[in-house]
Short mmCIF file of C-alpha atoms and ligand atoms in Angstrom, two decimals:
data_model
loop_
_atom_site.label_atom_id
_atom_site.label_comp_id
_atom_site.label_asym_id
_atom_site.label_seq_id
_atom_site.Cartn_x
_atom_site.Cartn_y
_atom_site.Cartn_z
CA MET I 1353 -3.90 22.26 -0.22
CA THR I 1354 -2.85 25.18 2.41
CA PRO I 1355 -2.19 28.55 1.90
CA LEU I 1356 1.76 29.55 2.50
CA VAL I 1357 2.35 30.10 6.99
CA PRO I 1358 5.55 32.65 8.15
CA ASP I 1359 7.61 29.10 8.19
CA ASP I 1360 6.90 28.43 4.43
CA ILE I 1361 8.56 32.63 3.58
CA GLU I 1362 10.65 32.26 5.71
CA PHE I 1363 11.95 29.05 4.35
CA GLU I 1364 12.33 30.35 0.21
CA LEU I 1365 13.86 33.58 2.30
CA LEU I 1366 16.41 30.73 3.17
CA LEU I 1367 16.98 29.89 0.34
CA GLU I 1368 17.14 32.73 -1.97
CA ALA I 1369 20.38 33.93 0.73
CA ILE I 1370 21.77 31.04 0.48
CA TRP I 1371 22.58 31.37 -3.48
CA GLN I 1372 22.72 34.74 -3.73
CA LYS I 1373 25.59 34.84 -0.48
CA HIS I 1374 27.09 30.88 -1.15
CA GLY I 1375 26.41 30.04 -4.61
CA TYR I 1376 25.10 26.95 -3.86
CA ASP I 1377 21.26 27.19 -4.99
CA PHE I 1378 18.47 24.83 -3.23
CA ARG I 1379 16.00 26.35 -4.86
CA GLN I 1380 15.15 24.25 -6.52
CA TYR I 1381 15.04 21.63 -4.24
CA ALA I 1382 12.75 18.55 -2.74
CA ARG I 1383 10.79 21.06 -0.37
CA SER I 1384 9.53 18.53 1.36
CA SER I 1385 13.12 16.84 3.06
CA LEU I 1386 14.20 19.95 2.72
CA ARG I 1387 12.38 21.35 5.20
CA ARG I 1388 12.29 18.45 7.46
CA ARG I 1389 16.82 18.69 7.69
CA MET I 1390 16.70 21.39 7.79
CA GLU I 1391 14.68 21.45 10.66
CA ALA I 1392 16.35 18.87 12.32
CA PHE I 1393 19.46 22.02 11.48
CA LEU I 1394 16.91 24.23 13.92
CA GLN I 1395 17.14 22.44 16.22
CA LYS I 1396 20.92 20.92 17.28
CA TYR I 1397 22.19 24.58 16.42
CA ASN I 1398 19.17 26.02 19.29
CA LEU I 1399 17.94 28.70 17.12
CA ALA I 1400 14.65 30.21 16.97
CA SER I 1401 13.55 30.19 13.27
CA PHE I 1402 14.61 30.48 10.17
CA SER I 1403 15.43 33.40 9.85
CA HIS I 1404 17.62 33.16 12.51
CA LEU I 1405 18.80 31.35 10.76
CA GLN I 1406 19.89 32.95 6.95
CA TYR I 1407 21.29 34.87 9.69
CA ARG I 1408 23.90 32.62 10.74
CA ILE I 1409 24.59 32.22 7.02
CA LEU I 1410 25.30 35.36 6.12
CA ARG I 1411 27.25 37.13 8.98
CA ASP I 1412 29.30 34.12 10.32
CA PRO I 1413 31.36 33.35 7.79
CA SER I 1414 32.55 30.14 9.19
CA PHE I 1415 29.19 28.93 9.60
CA PHE I 1416 27.64 27.88 6.08
CA GLY I 1417 30.51 25.08 5.55
CA ARG I 1418 29.97 22.99 8.37
CA SER I 1419 26.01 23.66 6.92
CA LEU I 1420 26.04 21.40 3.97
CA ASP I 1421 27.19 18.27 4.78
CA GLU I 1422 24.02 18.80 7.29
CA ILE I 1423 21.63 19.97 3.79
CA THR I 1424 23.52 17.22 1.75
CA VAL I 1425 22.58 13.80 1.93
CA ARG I 1426 25.59 11.51 2.23
CA THR I 1427 23.82 8.57 2.38
CA THR I 1428 25.60 5.84 0.45
CA GLU I 1429 26.51 1.70 0.47
CA MET I 1430 28.57 -0.46 -1.72
CA PHE I 1431 26.49 -2.58 -4.40
CA ARG I 1432 23.27 -1.34 -3.27
CA ASP I 1433 20.14 -3.29 -4.94
CA SER I 1434 22.90 -5.54 -6.14
CA PHE I 1435 20.61 -5.77 -9.16
CA PHE I 1436 21.04 -3.10 -10.61
CA PHE I 1437 25.28 -4.41 -10.22
CA THR I 1438 24.09 -6.86 -11.76
CA ALA I 1439 22.89 -5.82 -13.95
CA LEU I 1440 25.33 -3.70 -14.56
CA ARG I 1441 27.73 -7.07 -15.27
CA ASN I 1442 25.35 -8.95 -17.10
CA GLU I 1443 24.09 -5.92 -19.96
CA VAL I 1444 25.67 -2.96 -20.19
CA LEU I 1445 29.89 -3.95 -19.80
CA PRO I 1446 29.88 -6.68 -22.69
CA ILE I 1447 28.58 -3.29 -24.61
CA LEU I 1448 31.11 -0.81 -22.58
CA GLN I 1449 34.06 -3.78 -24.41
CA THR I 1450 33.75 -2.55 -28.18
CA TYR I 1451 35.12 0.87 -26.56
CA PRO I 1452 38.97 1.48 -27.08
CA ALA I 1453 39.04 3.59 -24.35
CA LEU I 1454 36.03 4.86 -21.68
CA ASN I 1455 34.75 7.77 -19.84
CA ILE I 1456 32.58 6.75 -16.83
CA TRP I 1457 30.64 9.86 -15.45
CA HIS I 1458 29.63 9.00 -11.45
CA ALA I 1459 27.72 12.13 -9.99
CA GLY I 1460 27.00 12.04 -6.43
CA CYS I 1461 29.50 9.64 -6.24
CA SER I 1462 28.94 10.48 -1.92
CA THR I 1463 31.70 9.16 0.03
CA GLY I 1464 33.16 7.31 -2.89
CA GLU I 1465 30.47 3.35 -1.71
CA GLU I 1466 29.46 2.95 -4.86
CA VAL I 1467 32.67 4.37 -7.41
CA TYR I 1468 34.42 2.17 -5.70
CA SER I 1469 31.67 -0.38 -6.54
CA VAL I 1470 31.80 0.07 -9.88
CA ALA I 1471 35.68 0.22 -10.64
CA ILE I 1472 35.25 -3.71 -8.38
CA LEU I 1473 32.79 -4.58 -11.97
CA LEU I 1474 35.21 -2.57 -14.32
CA MET I 1475 37.58 -4.82 -12.94
CA GLU I 1476 36.58 -7.97 -13.22
CA ALA I 1477 35.63 -7.84 -16.87
CA GLY I 1478 38.85 -6.42 -17.59
CA LEU I 1479 38.11 -2.83 -19.03
CA TYR I 1480 39.47 -0.61 -15.90
CA GLU I 1481 42.49 -0.36 -17.06
CA ARG I 1482 41.25 1.50 -20.09
CA SER I 1483 38.13 2.87 -17.95
CA THR I 1484 37.99 6.90 -16.52
CA ILE I 1485 36.20 7.36 -13.40
CA TYR I 1486 35.14 11.76 -13.35
CA ALA I 1487 33.84 11.01 -10.21
CA THR I 1488 31.93 14.51 -8.56
CA ASP I 1489 29.50 15.67 -5.88
CA ILE I 1490 28.63 18.81 -4.87
CA ASN I 1491 29.68 18.66 -1.17
CA PRO I 1492 34.30 18.67 -1.51
CA VAL I 1493 33.50 17.32 2.61
CA VAL I 1494 32.49 13.83 1.31
CA LEU I 1495 35.08 14.20 -1.78
CA GLU I 1496 37.39 14.02 0.04
CA ALA I 1497 36.37 10.95 2.26
CA ALA I 1498 35.89 9.88 -1.49
CA GLN I 1499 39.78 9.41 -1.38
CA GLU I 1500 40.74 8.07 1.26
CA GLY I 1501 39.22 5.22 0.24
CA ARG I 1502 38.81 3.88 4.07
CA TYR I 1503 35.68 2.75 5.49
CA PRO I 1504 35.06 1.08 8.83
CA VAL I 1505 35.91 -2.30 9.38
CA ALA I 1506 33.03 -2.99 10.47
CA LYS I 1507 31.20 -2.71 7.76
CA ILE I 1508 33.14 -4.91 5.96
CA LYS I 1509 30.63 -8.27 6.69
CA GLU I 1510 27.95 -6.20 4.72
CA MET I 1511 29.91 -5.45 1.97
CA THR I 1512 30.63 -8.45 1.33
CA LYS I 1513 27.83 -10.34 0.96
CA ALA I 1514 26.17 -7.61 -1.31
CA TYR I 1515 28.76 -7.49 -3.30
CA GLN I 1516 28.24 -11.41 -3.45
CA GLN I 1517 24.81 -10.61 -4.01
CA SER I 1518 25.42 -8.81 -6.92
CA GLY I 1519 27.29 -11.43 -8.75
CA GLY I 1520 30.96 -11.49 -7.59
CA VAL I 1521 32.05 -14.32 -7.67
CA LEU I 1522 35.84 -13.33 -5.96
CA PRO I 1523 37.22 -13.56 -2.21
CA PHE I 1524 36.01 -9.17 -1.94
CA SER I 1525 39.06 -9.67 0.87
CA ASN I 1526 41.20 -9.42 -2.19
CA TYR I 1527 40.33 -5.39 -3.04
CA TYR I 1528 41.42 -3.92 0.99
CA THR I 1529 43.21 -4.65 3.52
CA CYS I 1530 42.47 -3.92 7.57
CA LYS I 1531 44.70 -1.99 9.92
CA ASP I 1532 42.42 -1.54 13.37
CA ASP I 1533 39.60 -0.84 12.77
CA VAL I 1534 40.11 0.24 9.43
CA ALA I 1535 39.69 -1.04 5.92
CA LYS I 1536 41.74 0.65 3.25
CA LEU I 1537 40.75 -0.54 -0.04
CA ASN I 1538 44.00 -1.21 -2.42
CA PRO I 1539 45.45 1.25 -4.24
CA GLU I 1540 45.02 -0.57 -7.87
CA ILE I 1541 41.07 0.54 -7.13
CA LYS I 1542 41.10 3.89 -6.38
CA LYS I 1543 44.04 4.12 -9.94
CA ASN I 1544 42.00 5.82 -12.62
CA VAL I 1545 39.93 7.96 -10.05
CA VAL I 1546 38.92 11.59 -10.31
CA PHE I 1547 37.36 13.11 -7.64
CA SER I 1548 36.09 16.43 -8.95
CA THR I 1549 33.17 19.15 -7.43
CA HIS I 1550 31.27 19.19 -10.15
CA ASN I 1551 26.54 21.13 -8.60
CA LEU I 1552 24.09 19.72 -11.24
CA ALA I 1553 21.91 22.24 -10.41
CA THR I 1554 24.03 24.74 -11.77
CA ASP I 1555 27.46 23.61 -13.35
CA GLU I 1556 27.45 22.82 -16.85
CA SER I 1557 29.02 20.09 -19.15
CA PHE I 1558 32.21 18.63 -18.93
CA ILE I 1559 32.92 15.37 -21.04
CA ASP I 1560 32.02 13.11 -23.63
CA ALA I 1561 30.74 9.88 -21.52
CA GLN I 1562 29.84 5.75 -23.17
CA LEU I 1563 28.38 5.64 -18.73
CA VAL I 1564 26.97 8.19 -16.93
CA ILE I 1565 25.44 6.64 -13.27
CA CYS I 1566 23.91 9.35 -10.46
CA ARG I 1567 21.40 7.08 -7.74
CA ASN I 1568 19.77 8.55 -5.72
CA VAL I 1569 20.45 11.85 -6.56
CA LEU I 1570 18.01 13.20 -7.90
CA ILE I 1571 15.00 12.40 -5.31
CA TYR I 1572 16.96 15.34 -3.29
CA PHE I 1573 15.78 17.45 -6.33
CA ASP I 1574 11.93 18.94 -6.71
CA ARG I 1575 10.66 17.74 -10.99
CA ASN I 1576 12.37 21.14 -12.64
CA LEU I 1577 15.52 20.51 -11.56
CA GLN I 1578 15.90 16.72 -12.56
CA ASP I 1579 14.93 17.82 -15.57
CA ARG I 1580 17.49 19.27 -15.57
CA ALA I 1581 20.36 17.50 -14.50
CA VAL I 1582 18.66 14.75 -17.40
CA ALA I 1583 19.30 17.13 -20.24
CA LEU I 1584 22.51 18.18 -19.31
CA MET I 1585 23.88 14.17 -18.26
CA THR I 1586 22.57 13.45 -21.36
CA ARG I 1587 23.84 15.92 -23.32
CA SER I 1588 27.55 14.44 -21.55
CA LEU I 1589 26.45 10.70 -23.00
CA SER I 1590 28.16 9.38 -26.12
CA HIS I 1591 26.06 8.73 -29.04
CA ARG I 1592 24.00 5.11 -27.25
CA GLY I 1593 25.79 6.07 -24.13
CA PHE I 1594 24.61 4.32 -20.71
CA LEU I 1595 22.83 6.71 -18.68
CA CYS I 1596 21.85 4.48 -14.30
CA LEU I 1597 19.38 5.82 -11.96
CA GLY I 1598 18.88 4.95 -8.49
CA SER I 1599 15.74 2.16 -8.27
CA LYS I 1600 13.18 4.18 -7.65
CA GLU I 1601 14.19 7.09 -9.91
CA SER I 1602 12.72 7.60 -12.98
CA ALA I 1603 12.85 9.46 -15.97
CA SER I 1604 9.30 8.31 -16.83
CA PHE I 1605 8.56 12.28 -15.39
CA LEU I 1606 10.26 13.77 -16.73
CA LYS I 1607 10.82 16.18 -20.55
CA ALA I 1608 14.21 14.66 -20.93
CA LYS I 1609 13.16 11.70 -21.56
CA VAL I 1610 12.38 11.93 -24.80
CA ASN I 1611 16.19 11.40 -26.10
CA LEU I 1612 16.15 7.86 -23.92
CA GLU I 1613 14.81 4.91 -24.24
CA VAL I 1614 15.59 2.21 -21.66
CA PHE I 1615 17.89 -0.38 -21.68
CA ALA I 1616 16.82 -2.44 -17.95
CA LYS I 1617 13.11 -1.29 -16.41
CA ASP I 1618 13.88 -2.38 -13.15
CA ALA I 1619 17.62 -1.69 -12.61
CA LYS I 1620 16.97 2.59 -14.51
CA ILE I 1621 19.34 1.78 -17.34
CA TYR I 1622 18.15 4.08 -20.33
CA ARG I 1623 19.86 4.58 -23.33
CA LYS I 1624 20.17 7.58 -25.60
CA LEU I 1625 18.45 7.34 -28.75
CA MET B 37 -6.59 15.78 -7.82
CA ARG B 38 -10.03 17.46 -6.35
CA LYS B 39 -10.27 20.12 -3.87
CA ASN B 40 -11.75 18.27 -1.27
CA THR B 41 -9.73 14.77 -1.96
CA ARG B 42 -9.40 13.69 1.32
CA ILE B 43 -6.03 12.19 1.58
CA ILE B 44 -5.65 9.30 4.22
CA VAL B 45 -2.47 8.60 4.91
CA ILE B 46 -1.98 5.28 6.90
CA GLY B 47 0.31 3.73 9.00
CA ALA B 48 1.25 0.19 9.85
CA SER B 49 4.43 -1.32 11.63
CA THR B 50 4.26 -5.59 13.49
CA GLY B 51 1.05 -7.05 12.04
CA GLY B 52 0.46 -4.70 9.74
CA LEU B 53 -0.15 -6.47 6.48
CA GLU B 54 -3.10 -8.40 7.62
CA ALA B 55 -4.05 -5.71 8.83
CA LEU B 56 -3.35 -3.89 5.98
CA ARG B 57 -5.97 -6.24 4.38
CA THR B 58 -8.67 -6.03 7.02
CA VAL B 59 -9.31 -2.01 5.90
CA LEU B 60 -9.06 -2.20 2.54
CA SER B 61 -10.49 -5.40 0.86
CA GLY B 62 -13.19 -2.50 3.45
CA LEU B 63 -13.27 0.51 1.00
CA ASP B 64 -16.15 0.34 -1.94
CA ARG B 65 -15.58 1.26 -5.11
CA ASP B 66 -14.86 5.43 -6.21
CA LEU B 67 -14.63 6.76 -3.15
CA ASN B 68 -13.76 10.72 -3.60
CA GLY B 69 -10.07 9.73 -1.75
CA ILE B 70 -6.27 9.39 -1.90
CA PHE B 71 -4.55 6.27 -0.07
CA ILE B 72 -0.69 6.70 1.48
CA ILE B 73 0.74 3.77 2.74
CA CYS B 74 3.69 4.35 5.06
CA GLN B 75 4.39 0.29 5.78
CA HIS B 76 7.37 -0.94 7.90
CA ILE B 77 9.47 -3.03 6.26
CA GLU B 78 13.03 -5.02 5.63
CA ARG B 79 14.43 -2.73 3.39
CA SER B 80 16.01 -5.51 0.42
CA ALA B 81 12.19 -6.62 0.31
CA ARG B 82 10.05 -6.41 -3.39
CA LEU B 83 6.98 -7.26 -2.72
CA ASN B 84 3.69 -8.32 -4.84
CA TYR B 85 0.42 -6.45 -3.82
CA LYS B 86 -1.43 -7.09 -6.40
CA MET B 87 -0.22 -11.38 -3.99
CA ILE B 88 -0.39 -9.63 -0.78
CA PHE B 89 -4.07 -8.24 -1.36
CA PRO B 90 -5.98 -10.53 -3.67
CA ASP B 91 -9.81 -8.43 -2.08
CA VAL B 92 -8.24 -5.59 -3.39
CA GLN B 93 -10.07 -4.86 -6.41
CA ASP B 94 -12.45 -2.09 -6.86
CA TYR B 95 -7.53 0.09 -6.17
CA SER B 96 -4.27 0.50 -7.97
CA LEU B 97 -2.24 -0.80 -5.90
CA THR B 98 0.99 0.58 -6.82
CA GLU B 99 4.74 1.89 -5.30
CA VAL B 100 5.91 5.81 -5.04
CA GLU B 101 8.48 6.09 -7.52
CA ASP B 102 9.76 9.37 -7.08
CA LYS B 103 8.10 12.10 -8.13
CA GLN B 104 5.68 10.29 -9.32
CA PRO B 105 1.80 12.02 -9.57
CA ILE B 106 -0.11 11.35 -6.38
CA GLU B 107 -3.58 9.87 -8.22
CA SER B 108 -7.43 9.45 -6.85
CA GLY B 109 -8.50 5.70 -6.23
CA VAL B 110 -5.12 5.03 -6.36
CA VAL B 111 -4.00 2.99 -2.94
CA TYR B 112 -0.20 4.34 -3.20
CA PHE B 113 2.36 2.53 -0.54
CA ALA B 114 6.55 3.79 0.56
CA PRO B 115 9.04 1.98 -1.07
CA PRO B 116 11.29 -0.59 1.15
CA GLY B 117 14.41 1.52 2.09
CA TYR B 118 12.75 5.48 1.10
CA HIS B 119 11.24 7.96 3.34
CA LEU B 120 7.84 8.80 1.24
CA TYR B 121 6.92 11.99 1.33
CA VAL B 122 3.86 14.29 -0.57
CA GLU B 123 4.74 16.88 -1.56
CA ARG B 124 2.98 20.63 -2.58
CA LEU B 125 3.22 20.66 -6.51
CA GLY B 126 1.09 16.72 -6.67
CA TYR B 127 3.93 14.36 -6.22
CA PHE B 128 5.21 12.53 -3.61
CA GLY B 129 9.32 12.66 -2.75
CA LEU B 130 11.44 9.90 -1.73
CA SER B 131 14.88 10.40 0.01
CA LEU B 132 17.03 8.70 1.88
CA ASP B 133 17.14 10.92 4.55
CA ALA B 134 18.82 8.65 8.11
CA PRO B 135 16.01 6.84 9.32
CA VAL B 136 13.74 8.10 12.11
CA ASN B 137 12.27 6.24 15.30
CA TRP B 138 15.61 3.57 13.56
CA SER B 139 12.72 3.17 10.54
CA ARG B 140 12.85 3.73 6.99
CA PRO B 141 10.16 4.63 5.14
CA SER B 142 9.18 6.52 8.52
CA ILE B 143 5.35 6.63 9.74
CA ASP B 144 6.22 10.33 11.41
CA VAL B 145 8.01 11.61 7.38
CA LEU B 146 3.90 10.22 5.80
CA PHE B 147 2.05 12.35 8.23
CA GLU B 148 4.20 15.42 8.90
CA SER B 149 3.93 15.91 5.58
CA ALA B 150 0.58 15.20 4.34
CA ALA B 151 -0.28 17.72 7.45
CA HIS B 152 1.65 20.21 6.13
CA VAL B 153 0.81 20.82 2.43
CA HIS B 154 -2.78 19.04 3.17
CA GLY B 155 -3.82 20.39 6.09
CA CYS B 156 -7.92 19.31 6.76
CA GLN B 157 -7.70 17.42 4.05
CA VAL B 158 -5.68 13.95 5.77
CA VAL B 159 -7.17 11.63 7.52
CA GLY B 160 -4.61 10.04 9.88
CA ILE B 161 -4.38 6.27 11.09
CA LEU B 162 -2.25 4.81 13.48
CA LEU B 163 -2.89 0.84 12.67
CA THR B 164 -0.40 -2.19 14.53
CA GLY B 165 3.17 -2.01 16.15
CA ALA B 166 5.62 -2.23 17.64
CA ASN B 167 7.41 1.39 18.04
CA GLY B 168 6.00 4.47 18.73
CA ASP B 169 7.08 5.49 15.13
CA GLY B 170 4.05 7.65 14.11
CA ALA B 171 2.36 9.07 17.39
CA GLN B 172 4.17 12.18 15.78
CA GLY B 173 2.95 12.85 13.13
CA ILE B 174 -1.20 11.90 14.60
CA ARG B 175 0.25 14.77 16.32
CA GLU B 176 0.18 17.26 14.08
CA VAL B 177 -2.04 16.33 11.46
CA LYS B 178 -4.60 16.56 14.34
CA ARG B 179 -2.22 20.58 14.94
CA LEU B 180 -3.92 21.10 10.77
CA GLY B 181 -6.48 20.51 11.06
CA GLY B 182 -6.87 16.74 10.49
CA ILE B 183 -8.67 13.54 11.49
CA THR B 184 -6.47 10.94 13.65
CA ILE B 185 -7.85 7.35 13.93
CA ALA B 186 -5.47 4.74 16.40
CA GLN B 187 -6.33 1.05 16.15
CA ASN B 188 -7.58 -0.03 18.74
CA PRO B 189 -5.21 -1.54 20.28
CA GLU B 190 -6.21 -3.95 22.26
CA SER B 191 -7.69 -5.70 18.68
CA ALA B 192 -4.41 -5.25 17.18
CA VAL B 193 -1.28 -7.57 18.15
CA ALA B 194 1.31 -5.02 18.77
CA ASP B 195 -0.78 -2.46 20.86
CA ILE B 196 2.65 0.10 21.77
CA MET B 197 2.37 1.85 17.93
CA PRO B 198 -1.89 2.86 18.03
CA ARG B 199 -1.21 2.97 22.14
CA ARG B 200 1.98 5.94 21.74
CA ALA B 201 -0.34 7.58 19.65
CA ILE B 202 -3.75 7.71 21.95
CA GLU B 203 -1.04 8.84 24.53
CA THR B 204 -0.54 11.91 22.82
CA GLY B 205 -3.97 13.07 23.22
CA CYS B 206 -4.32 13.65 19.84
CA VAL B 207 -6.55 10.78 18.31
CA ASP B 208 -9.97 11.48 17.42
CA HIS B 209 -11.07 8.11 17.52
CA VAL B 210 -10.29 4.33 18.61
CA LEU B 211 -11.90 2.06 16.60
CA ASP B 212 -11.35 -1.39 15.84
CA LEU B 213 -10.15 -3.37 13.24
CA LYS B 214 -13.55 -3.74 11.58
CA GLU B 215 -14.63 -0.50 12.02
CA ILE B 216 -12.19 1.60 10.20
CA ALA B 217 -13.33 1.28 6.78
CA PRO B 218 -16.71 1.48 8.02
CA PHE B 219 -15.71 5.10 8.69
CA LEU B 220 -14.16 5.66 5.67
CA VAL B 221 -15.92 5.56 3.23
CA ARG B 222 -18.96 7.01 5.09
CA LEU B 223 -16.73 9.83 6.21
CA LEU B 224 -16.16 10.35 2.21
CA ARG B 225 -19.33 8.89 1.53
CA LYS B 226 -20.41 12.35 3.94
CA ASP B 227 -17.93 14.99 2.11
CA HIS B 228 -19.30 12.84 -1.37
CA SER B 229 -23.54 14.57 -0.68
CA SER B 230 -22.00 17.75 1.19
CA HIS B 231 -19.92 18.35 -2.32
CA LYS B 232 -22.59 18.05 -4.07
CA GLY B 233 -25.23 20.45 -2.09
CA ALA B 234 -22.63 23.24 -2.11
CA LEU B 235 -22.96 22.81 -5.78
C1 LIG M 1745 22.32 10.37 -1.66
S1 LIG M 1745 23.92 10.81 -1.59
C2 LIG M 1745 23.74 9.36 -3.30
C3 LIG M 1745 25.53 8.30 -3.13
C4 LIG M 1745 25.36 7.59 -3.88
N1 LIG M 1745 25.11 7.51 -5.78
C5 LIG M 1745 24.85 5.60 -3.23
O1 LIG M 1745 23.85 6.10 -4.67
O2 LIG M 1745 24.70 4.89 -3.31
C6 LIG M 1745 23.19 11.98 -2.75
C7 LIG M 1745 25.10 12.57 -3.04
O3 LIG M 1745 24.42 13.80 -3.78
C8 LIG M 1745 24.72 14.70 -4.00
N2 LIG M 1745 24.36 15.61 -4.28
C9 LIG M 1745 23.36 16.79 -3.95
N3 LIG M 1745 22.90 17.54 -4.03
C10 LIG M 1745 23.53 17.43 -5.18
C11 LIG M 1745 24.36 18.58 -6.71
N4 LIG M 1745 22.63 20.01 -6.94
N5 LIG M 1745 25.04 18.19 -7.53
C12 LIG M 1745 25.52 17.21 -7.51
N6 LIG M 1745 25.54 16.09 -6.65
C13 LIG M 1745 24.79 16.38 -5.93
C14 LIG M 1745 25.65 14.78 -2.59
O4 LIG M 1745 27.01 15.32 -1.57
C15 LIG M 1745 25.05 12.80 -1.77
O5 LIG M 1745 26.66 13.07 -1.66
#
């Protein structure tokens, strides 16, 4: 392995500065991808080094607010990985039928596409009326967009296809109305969703849930922080609750796996022991 | 992972699976190397690597999961739809960051992270492809002391990718497809004997 060079050291100091000044802890994020994003950031603002960026972040009050959105990655879509939603629909929801009330925690929900995909499944399974979805993210900017539930019409075709691939059989147009080039989700879908900021790196458990969904968020963390987050989410599960991770994420490299069993292997659905 | 283990990163696009078959089936067993492959592929593809590479028996073929440990004697593939990174802590990382050169996984992303972490231990190889992904990665591998190889464009199904790499002036060896595996075998065997000599 190559020794650390000045760039690497400046980078660590930058993360320390963000933590101390703004209270956001990225020190345990996966380095390689975080580093690449921050380098793009330097270019965008025409900054010569991480030390220059650190200076801006410490002295320019409005600067960090803008940068949060670039440090975190908001990529998301409806019904991503249709096989996951198929498994949720056919294997998990029938078990959740037996509960009189359901708490669902959706961690790292980004702009809401995945939350509303789950809401649609719950509606179709007749479970939505008794459900509350707590949808959280570190980034207040994406939460605002999520709350709106308005998506470009250009995306509808893709969304419809993904919905059908996941086993949806109703006309997908039941779920939105179009105005100009914006598709607005129907209010019933949003009815039982509560949005709030929550940082998986520093905040604590706030809920007792039967289902926790956290997909494509852990990939941004190093192994230690993944362990913290998975332990936190497992603590937030009620007895025999379900934890859903992203398709390429895995609990099997974590210490926190001792409290989980594999429920659906490819869909990365785990169950609390 | 031993200290002198080579990290062989391979990028390929159009025509890549066929080319990879030639390279991988030419590797002897027990080479002290880690093979990491970024093949551009449709993001919903689900591949059965054993079926695609029936001749490769001495190495296990694995599609990377996030935070999977990096081990010798394994051929790793970037999962469709995700960028693949080498992390300092001896494991892989993945991300859904925006596509680079219209590609996710991107060869540049893999090559740059491997070069930053493993410097002169890296061997970067670009095979056939019809876009410019990988050229910047080859530059970084070279800058940080690694060895760089491009498939001879004449022997490639699509020649743009190896050509762009060669145009950077950072490619050490331009090899016909069939020469690549024997080159790697010689290189890794030589490492092995010089390492022994040093003991
Ligand atoms: C790639 S998106 C995934 C969105 C969605 N779950 C999906 O899979 O489609 C990652 C999200 O994780 C959020 N995130 C990053 N770090 C976080 C943290 N420490 N705590 C909570 N959310 C975080 C980002 O703001 C972003 O919205």
